[in-house]
Amino acid sequence: MESYENRVINGLLKAQFAVVPEQAEKMLACDVEIVVPLQRSSSDDLWPAIWALATVLHRQFTGSVYIRSGLLDSLTMPELLGPRCYFVTEPRNGALRIGLGCEPEGAVCFGDARGGAFSVGSTITNTVKATPYTCFAVAGYLGFAALAARAGIPAHREHLANREHSLRIPAGHAFTLPKSGISFVGLGHLGNAYLSLLFFLAQAANTQPKVHIIDKDIFEEGNITTQILLREGAPWLGEEKATYLQKLLSRLGWDVSHEVRKLDWGWKREKTHPSLLVLGLDNFETRRIALEGGYKWVFDAGLNSSFETPRVSWNALPPDRAIGQSLFMMEARERTADIAVPLRMLLQATPGECGVVTFGAVKASAPCMGLVAAALVWSEIACYLAGDACHCEGSLCLWSPILPFLEKRMPLRISPGGLAPGDAIC
């Protein structure tokens, strides 16, 4: 794989924060240090954020990731941290420093999570412990802030940014899933993030999820850049995504069924499969197909490819054809016109100028973006299951943090509650 096919490097090149791949590689060749107070590093507080942040930083940067949290080893997690992640007890000179739950000296960014709130650029003064939802949200924001600091990505609408935001989590929330489980279509960047957050939600509730996972693709070399359940050295390359993840999740004790298949028009879910669906797709047509697949309610997220204005969108949708046509009719176009001259010359020098086509076809992204999408989607799922269901369309921009969310909530087009017969909450 050429370096410009790496989704993070591709994003830096398309936004011209680097003009040749070597410049982008140099930007990302640095060590990173995560600093967390020992009293906040437990599984029932900031550990999910530590794991998620270290996991995405390991993919975004090529140096070592040092975790200075008072821990000497990892706590329970969905997949091992990368081989360049180390637990340390002393500050690491020269490393890009990030504070989690504190503001360490020399930090390029810091943030916090407590209860249903998270912050960037400040800590939160109450003593409530973080939730897995807000852990993933703050880890995603800090992951992008670290990338922006290193690459010199200018702040976007900084005058509108807030220091703190709250997720929509039901009051007195206790995590539950329907007895029939929940389905996932699309097991790439977003799918990996959804399943990783589900691990921590289920762990906190002391339950084992039941899931049905569907994907048509196999894992390719470039997937490790954004797909956080892939571990270096593990035998995932060339494996079917659904089959590989079914084995991984089953080892965690989950009840997992899977399908390796493409969704085509006319496709319907089996009646024995879960009636709630979570989409992790980058294809609008497949989203429209899924909305007509016989599900009770559909949750979806999307990521754009601009590092200048990194947007995350999310939806909680009834299975309605008109809504699908309204939201998912036009495919997003990748930015390819303004390739820097040195890079264009390099790509045109490839055999048959195929480098130009390959570079444009890569959908630039950073793995930290998926963490925020997962937090938002799972908070919508939690509200739905608590009886606070609505048709929601939302979007946000990760940089500058924290810009106001744009949300549109509409009355239901189908009866509220949403659970199909036999889908009692366990």
Coordinates of C-alpha atoms in Angstrom, one line a residue, residues 15-413:
A15 CA -6.6 19.4 2.4
Q16 CA -3.0 20.4 1.5
F17 CA -1.7 20.5 5.0
A18 CA 1.1 18.5 3.4
V19 CA 2.0 18.7 -0.3
V20 CA 3.8 15.3 -0.7
P21 CA 3.4 12.0 1.3
E22 CA 6.8 12.3 2.9
Q23 CA 5.8 15.6 4.5
A24 CA 2.6 14.1 5.9
E25 CA 4.6 11.1 7.2
K26 CA 7.0 13.4 9.0
M27 CA 4.1 15.2 10.7
L28 CA 2.7 11.9 12.0
A29 CA 6.1 10.5 13.1
C30 CA 5.9 11.7 16.7
D31 CA 5.4 10.2 20.2
V32 CA 2.2 10.9 22.1
E33 CA 1.6 10.9 25.8
I34 CA -1.8 10.5 27.5
V35 CA -1.9 11.8 31.1
V36 CA -4.8 10.7 33.4
P37 CA -5.2 10.9 37.1
L38 CA -4.9 7.5 38.8
Q39 CA -8.2 8.0 40.7
R40 CA -9.9 8.4 37.3
S41 CA -8.3 5.5 35.5
S42 CA -10.8 2.7 36.6
S43 CA -13.0 0.7 34.4
D44 CA -16.1 2.5 35.7
D45 CA -14.7 5.9 34.9
L46 CA -12.2 7.0 32.3
W47 CA -10.6 3.6 31.3
P48 CA -12.9 3.3 28.1
A49 CA -11.6 6.8 27.1
I50 CA -8.0 5.8 27.7
W51 CA -8.4 2.6 25.6
A52 CA -10.3 4.4 22.8
L53 CA -7.9 7.4 22.7
A54 CA -4.7 5.3 22.8
T55 CA -6.2 3.0 20.0
V56 CA -6.9 5.9 17.6
L57 CA -3.6 7.7 18.4
H58 CA -1.7 4.5 17.6
R59 CA -3.3 4.6 14.2
Q60 CA -2.9 8.4 13.6
F61 CA 0.7 8.7 14.6
T62 CA 3.6 6.4 13.9
G63 CA 5.6 7.0 17.2
S64 CA 5.0 5.5 20.6
V65 CA 1.9 6.1 22.6
Y66 CA 2.7 6.5 26.3
I67 CA -0.1 6.2 28.9
R68 CA 0.7 7.9 32.2
S69 CA -2.3 7.1 34.3
G70 CA -0.9 5.2 37.4
L71 CA -1.9 1.9 35.7
L72 CA 0.9 -0.6 35.0
D73 CA -1.1 -2.6 32.5
S74 CA -4.4 -2.6 30.5
L75 CA -7.8 -3.2 32.1
T76 CA -10.5 -5.2 30.3
M77 CA -10.9 -4.2 26.7
P78 CA -12.4 -5.4 23.4
E79 CA -9.0 -5.8 21.7
L80 CA -5.4 -5.4 22.8
L81 CA -3.7 -2.0 22.5
G82 CA -1.2 -1.7 19.7
P83 CA 2.4 -2.8 20.1
R84 CA 3.6 0.8 20.3
C85 CA 1.4 1.6 23.4
Y86 CA 3.2 1.6 26.7
F87 CA 2.2 2.3 30.3
V88 CA 4.7 4.6 32.0
T89 CA 5.2 6.4 35.3
E90 CA 7.4 9.3 34.3
P91 CA 6.7 12.2 31.8
R92 CA 8.0 11.6 28.3
N93 CA 10.0 14.5 27.0
G94 CA 9.3 15.6 23.5
A95 CA 6.0 13.7 23.3
L96 CA 2.7 15.3 22.1
R97 CA 1.0 15.6 25.5
I98 CA -2.8 15.1 26.0
G99 CA -4.7 15.5 29.3
L100 CA -7.7 13.3 30.1
G101 CA -9.5 14.4 33.2
C102 CA -6.7 16.9 34.0
E103 CA -4.7 19.7 32.5
P104 CA -1.1 18.6 32.5
E105 CA 1.7 21.1 32.0
G106 CA 2.7 21.4 28.3
A107 CA -0.5 19.7 27.0
V108 CA -1.5 20.5 23.4
C109 CA -5.1 19.6 24.3
F110 CA -7.0 18.2 27.3
G111 CA -10.6 17.3 28.1
D112 CA -12.8 15.5 30.6
A113 CA -16.0 13.4 30.8
R114 CA -18.4 13.1 33.8
G115 CA -21.8 11.6 33.6
G116 CA -23.5 12.7 30.4
A117 CA -21.2 15.6 29.8
F118 CA -17.8 15.9 28.2
S119 CA -15.5 18.9 27.7
V120 CA -12.5 20.0 25.6
G121 CA -10.2 22.8 26.9
S122 CA -11.5 22.5 30.4
T123 CA -12.2 20.0 33.2
I124 CA -15.6 19.3 34.7
T125 CA -15.9 20.2 38.4
N126 CA -18.5 17.6 39.6
T127 CA -17.5 14.2 41.0
V128 CA -19.7 12.0 38.8
K129 CA -17.9 9.3 37.0
A130 CA -17.8 9.2 33.2
T131 CA -20.0 7.0 31.1
P132 CA -18.8 4.9 28.2
Y133 CA -20.8 7.3 25.9
T134 CA -18.9 10.4 27.0
C135 CA -15.6 8.5 27.2
F136 CA -15.8 7.8 23.5
A137 CA -17.0 11.3 22.7
V138 CA -14.1 13.0 24.5
A139 CA -11.6 10.5 23.2
G140 CA -12.7 11.3 19.6
Y141 CA -12.5 15.1 20.1
L142 CA -9.1 14.9 21.7
G143 CA -7.9 12.5 19.0
F144 CA -8.7 15.0 16.3
A145 CA -7.4 18.0 18.4
A146 CA -4.0 16.2 18.6
L147 CA -4.0 15.6 14.9
A148 CA -4.9 19.3 14.3
A149 CA -2.2 20.5 16.6
R150 CA 0.5 18.4 14.9
A151 CA -0.6 19.2 11.3
G152 CA -1.4 22.9 11.9
I153 CA -5.1 22.5 10.9
P154 CA -6.6 25.9 11.5
A155 CA -9.6 26.3 13.9
H156 CA -13.0 26.5 12.2
R157 CA -15.5 29.0 13.5
E158 CA -13.6 29.1 16.8
H159 CA -15.7 32.0 18.1
L160 CA -18.7 29.7 18.3
A161 CA -17.0 26.9 20.2
N162 CA -18.1 25.8 23.7
R163 CA -16.1 24.1 26.4
E164 CA -18.7 21.5 27.4
H165 CA -21.5 19.6 25.9
S166 CA -24.0 17.0 27.1
L167 CA -25.1 13.9 25.2
R168 CA -28.7 12.9 25.1
I169 CA -28.7 10.0 27.6
P170 CA -31.9 9.0 29.4
A171 CA -32.2 10.1 33.1
G172 CA -31.4 7.3 35.5
H173 CA -30.1 5.3 32.5
A174 CA -29.3 1.7 32.9
F175 CA -28.0 0.1 29.7
T176 CA -30.2 -2.6 28.2
L177 CA -30.8 -4.3 24.8
P178 CA -33.8 -6.1 23.5
K179 CA -33.7 -9.8 24.1
S180 CA -33.7 -10.4 20.4
G181 CA -30.5 -8.3 20.2
I182 CA -29.5 -5.7 17.6
S183 CA -28.3 -5.9 14.0
F184 CA -25.3 -4.2 12.4
V185 CA -24.8 -3.7 8.7
G186 CA -21.3 -2.4 7.7
L187 CA -18.4 -3.5 9.8
G188 CA -15.7 -1.0 8.8
H189 CA -14.6 2.2 10.4
L190 CA -18.0 3.0 12.0
G191 CA -19.0 -0.7 12.6
N192 CA -15.8 -1.2 14.6
A193 CA -16.4 1.9 16.7
Y194 CA -20.1 0.9 17.4
L195 CA -19.0 -2.6 18.5
S196 CA -16.2 -1.3 20.7
L197 CA -18.4 1.1 22.6
L198 CA -21.0 -1.7 23.0
F199 CA -18.3 -3.7 24.7
F200 CA -17.9 -1.1 27.4
L201 CA -21.6 -0.4 27.7
A202 CA -22.3 -4.1 28.2
Q203 CA -19.4 -4.5 30.6
A204 CA -20.7 -1.6 32.8
A205 CA -24.1 -3.3 32.8
N206 CA -22.6 -6.8 33.5
T207 CA -24.4 -8.3 30.5
Q208 CA -23.4 -10.1 27.3
P209 CA -24.9 -8.6 24.1
K210 CA -26.7 -10.5 21.4
V211 CA -25.9 -9.1 17.9
H212 CA -26.3 -10.0 14.3
I213 CA -23.6 -8.6 12.0
I214 CA -23.7 -8.3 8.2
D215 CA -21.0 -7.3 5.7
K216 CA -20.0 -8.3 2.2
D217 CA -16.3 -7.3 2.2
I218 CA -13.0 -8.7 3.3
F219 CA -10.4 -6.9 5.4
E220 CA -7.7 -5.2 3.3
E221 CA -4.3 -3.8 4.3
G222 CA -5.5 -0.2 4.6
N223 CA -8.3 -1.0 6.9
I224 CA -6.1 -1.0 10.0
T225 CA -5.8 2.8 9.7
T226 CA -9.4 3.4 10.9
Q227 CA -10.8 0.1 12.1
I228 CA -10.1 -0.1 15.8
L229 CA -10.8 -3.8 16.4
L230 CA -8.0 -4.9 14.1
R231 CA -4.8 -5.6 15.9
E232 CA -1.4 -5.6 14.3
G233 CA -0.2 -9.1 13.9
A234 CA -3.6 -10.7 14.1
P235 CA -4.7 -12.8 11.2
W236 CA -7.4 -10.5 9.8
L237 CA -5.9 -9.6 6.4
G238 CA -8.0 -11.2 3.6
E239 CA -10.6 -12.5 6.0
E240 CA -14.3 -11.9 5.7
K241 CA -15.2 -9.0 8.0
A242 CA -18.4 -10.6 9.3
T243 CA -16.7 -13.9 9.9
Y244 CA -13.6 -12.5 11.6
L245 CA -15.6 -10.2 13.9
Q246 CA -18.0 -13.0 14.7
K247 CA -15.1 -15.0 16.1
L248 CA -13.6 -12.1 18.0
L249 CA -16.9 -11.0 19.6
S250 CA -17.8 -14.6 20.4
R251 CA -14.5 -14.9 22.3
L252 CA -15.7 -12.0 24.4
G253 CA -18.8 -14.1 25.4
W254 CA -21.3 -12.4 23.1
D255 CA -24.1 -14.2 21.3
V256 CA -23.2 -13.4 17.7
S257 CA -24.6 -14.5 14.4
H258 CA -23.4 -13.2 11.1
E259 CA -23.9 -13.0 7.3
V260 CA -21.4 -12.4 4.5
R261 CA -23.7 -10.8 1.9
K262 CA -24.4 -7.8 -0.1
L263 CA -27.7 -6.0 0.4
D264 CA -29.7 -5.7 -2.8
W265 CA -33.1 -4.2 -3.6
G266 CA -35.8 -6.5 -2.3
W267 CA -33.7 -7.7 0.6
K268 CA -35.5 -8.3 3.9
R269 CA -34.3 -9.3 7.3
E270 CA -35.1 -12.7 8.6
K271 CA -37.9 -12.7 11.2
T272 CA -35.6 -14.3 13.7
H273 CA -33.1 -11.5 13.4
P274 CA -33.2 -8.4 15.6
S275 CA -35.6 -5.6 14.5
L276 CA -33.3 -2.7 15.4
L277 CA -30.6 -1.9 12.9
V278 CA -27.4 0.1 13.1
L279 CA -25.7 1.2 9.9
G280 CA -22.0 1.7 9.4
L281 CA -22.0 2.4 5.6
D282 CA -20.4 4.8 3.2
N283 CA -22.9 4.0 0.4
F284 CA -26.2 5.9 0.1
E285 CA -27.9 3.3 -2.0
T286 CA -27.3 0.5 0.6
R287 CA -28.7 2.9 3.3
R288 CA -31.9 3.2 1.2
I289 CA -32.1 -0.6 0.8
A290 CA -31.7 -1.1 4.5
L291 CA -34.5 1.4 5.3
E292 CA -36.8 -0.9 3.4
G293 CA -35.4 -4.1 4.9
G294 CA -38.2 -4.7 7.4
Y295 CA -36.6 -3.2 10.5
K296 CA -38.5 -1.4 13.3
W297 CA -36.0 1.5 13.6
V298 CA -32.7 2.4 12.0
F299 CA -29.7 4.2 13.4
D300 CA -27.1 5.6 11.1
A301 CA -23.9 7.8 11.1
G302 CA -21.7 9.3 8.4
L303 CA -18.3 10.9 8.3
N304 CA -17.1 13.5 5.7
S305 CA -13.6 13.5 4.3
S306 CA -12.5 17.0 5.0
F307 CA -9.9 17.6 7.7
E308 CA -10.6 21.3 7.5
T309 CA -14.3 20.9 8.5
P310 CA -14.5 17.3 9.9
R311 CA -18.2 16.6 10.1
V312 CA -20.0 13.8 11.8
S313 CA -23.7 13.2 11.1
W314 CA -26.1 10.8 12.7
N315 CA -29.7 9.7 12.3
A316 CA -32.4 7.8 14.1
L317 CA -34.9 6.9 11.5
P318 CA -38.2 5.1 11.0
P319 CA -38.2 2.7 8.1
D320 CA -39.6 5.2 5.6
R321 CA -38.8 5.3 1.8
A322 CA -39.4 9.0 1.5
I323 CA -37.0 9.7 4.3
G324 CA -34.4 7.5 2.7
Q325 CA -34.8 9.3 -0.6
S326 CA -34.5 12.6 1.1
L327 CA -31.4 11.9 3.1
F328 CA -29.5 9.4 1.0
M329 CA -30.1 10.3 -2.7
M330 CA -26.9 12.1 -3.6
E331 CA -23.5 10.5 -3.0
A332 CA -20.9 12.7 -1.5
R333 CA -18.0 13.5 -3.8
E334 CA -14.4 13.3 -2.8
R335 CA -12.2 16.4 -3.2
T336 CA -9.7 15.8 -5.9
A337 CA -9.5 18.9 -8.0
D338 CA -7.0 20.9 -5.9
I339 CA -4.1 18.4 -5.6
A340 CA -0.9 20.2 -4.9
V341 CA 1.5 20.3 -7.9
P342 CA 4.3 18.2 -6.4
L343 CA 1.8 15.5 -5.5
R344 CA 0.0 15.6 -8.8
M345 CA 3.4 15.1 -10.6
L346 CA 4.1 12.1 -8.3
L347 CA 0.7 10.5 -9.0
Q348 CA 0.9 11.1 -12.7
A349 CA 4.3 9.4 -12.8
T350 CA 2.7 6.1 -11.7
P351 CA 2.0 3.4 -14.4
G352 CA -0.9 4.6 -16.5
E353 CA -1.4 7.5 -14.1
C354 CA -3.3 5.1 -11.9
G355 CA -2.0 6.9 -8.8
V356 CA -4.3 9.8 -9.5
V357 CA -7.4 7.5 -9.6
T358 CA -6.3 5.5 -6.5
F359 CA -5.6 8.7 -4.5
G360 CA -9.0 10.2 -5.3
A361 CA -10.8 6.9 -4.6
V362 CA -9.5 6.7 -1.0
K363 CA -12.0 8.2 1.4
A364 CA -9.9 10.2 3.8
S365 CA -10.7 9.9 7.4
A366 CA -9.2 9.7 10.9
P367 CA -10.2 6.9 13.3
C368 CA -11.0 9.4 16.1
M369 CA -14.1 10.5 14.1
G370 CA -15.7 7.1 14.4
L371 CA -15.5 7.4 18.2
V372 CA -17.7 10.5 18.3
A373 CA -20.2 8.9 15.8
A374 CA -20.5 5.8 18.0
A375 CA -21.2 7.9 21.1
L376 CA -24.0 9.8 19.4
V377 CA -25.6 6.7 17.8
W378 CA -25.5 4.7 21.0
S379 CA -27.0 7.7 23.0
E380 CA -29.9 7.7 20.4
I381 CA -30.3 3.9 20.8
A382 CA -30.4 4.3 24.6
C383 CA -33.1 7.0 24.3
Y384 CA -35.2 4.8 21.9
L385 CA -35.0 1.8 24.2
A386 CA -36.0 4.0 27.2
G387 CA -39.2 5.0 25.4
D388 CA -37.9 8.5 24.4
A389 CA -37.8 7.7 20.6
C390 CA -37.9 10.4 17.9
H391 CA -36.9 10.8 14.3
C392 CA -33.5 12.6 14.6
E393 CA -31.2 14.1 12.0
G394 CA -28.0 15.7 13.5
S395 CA -24.5 16.8 12.5
L396 CA -21.5 18.4 14.2
C397 CA -18.0 19.6 13.3
L398 CA -15.1 18.2 15.3
W399 CA -12.9 21.2 14.9
S400 CA -13.0 23.7 16.5
P401 CA -14.2 21.8 19.6
I402 CA -16.9 22.0 20.7
L403 CA -19.0 23.7 18.1
P404 CA -22.8 23.6 18.7
F405 CA -24.5 20.5 17.4
L406 CA -27.1 20.9 14.7
E407 CA -30.1 18.7 15.4
K408 CA -33.6 18.3 14.0
R409 CA -36.1 16.2 15.9
M410 CA -39.4 15.4 14.4
P411 CA -42.6 13.6 15.7
L412 CA -42.7 9.9 15.1
R413 CA -44.3 8.6 11.9

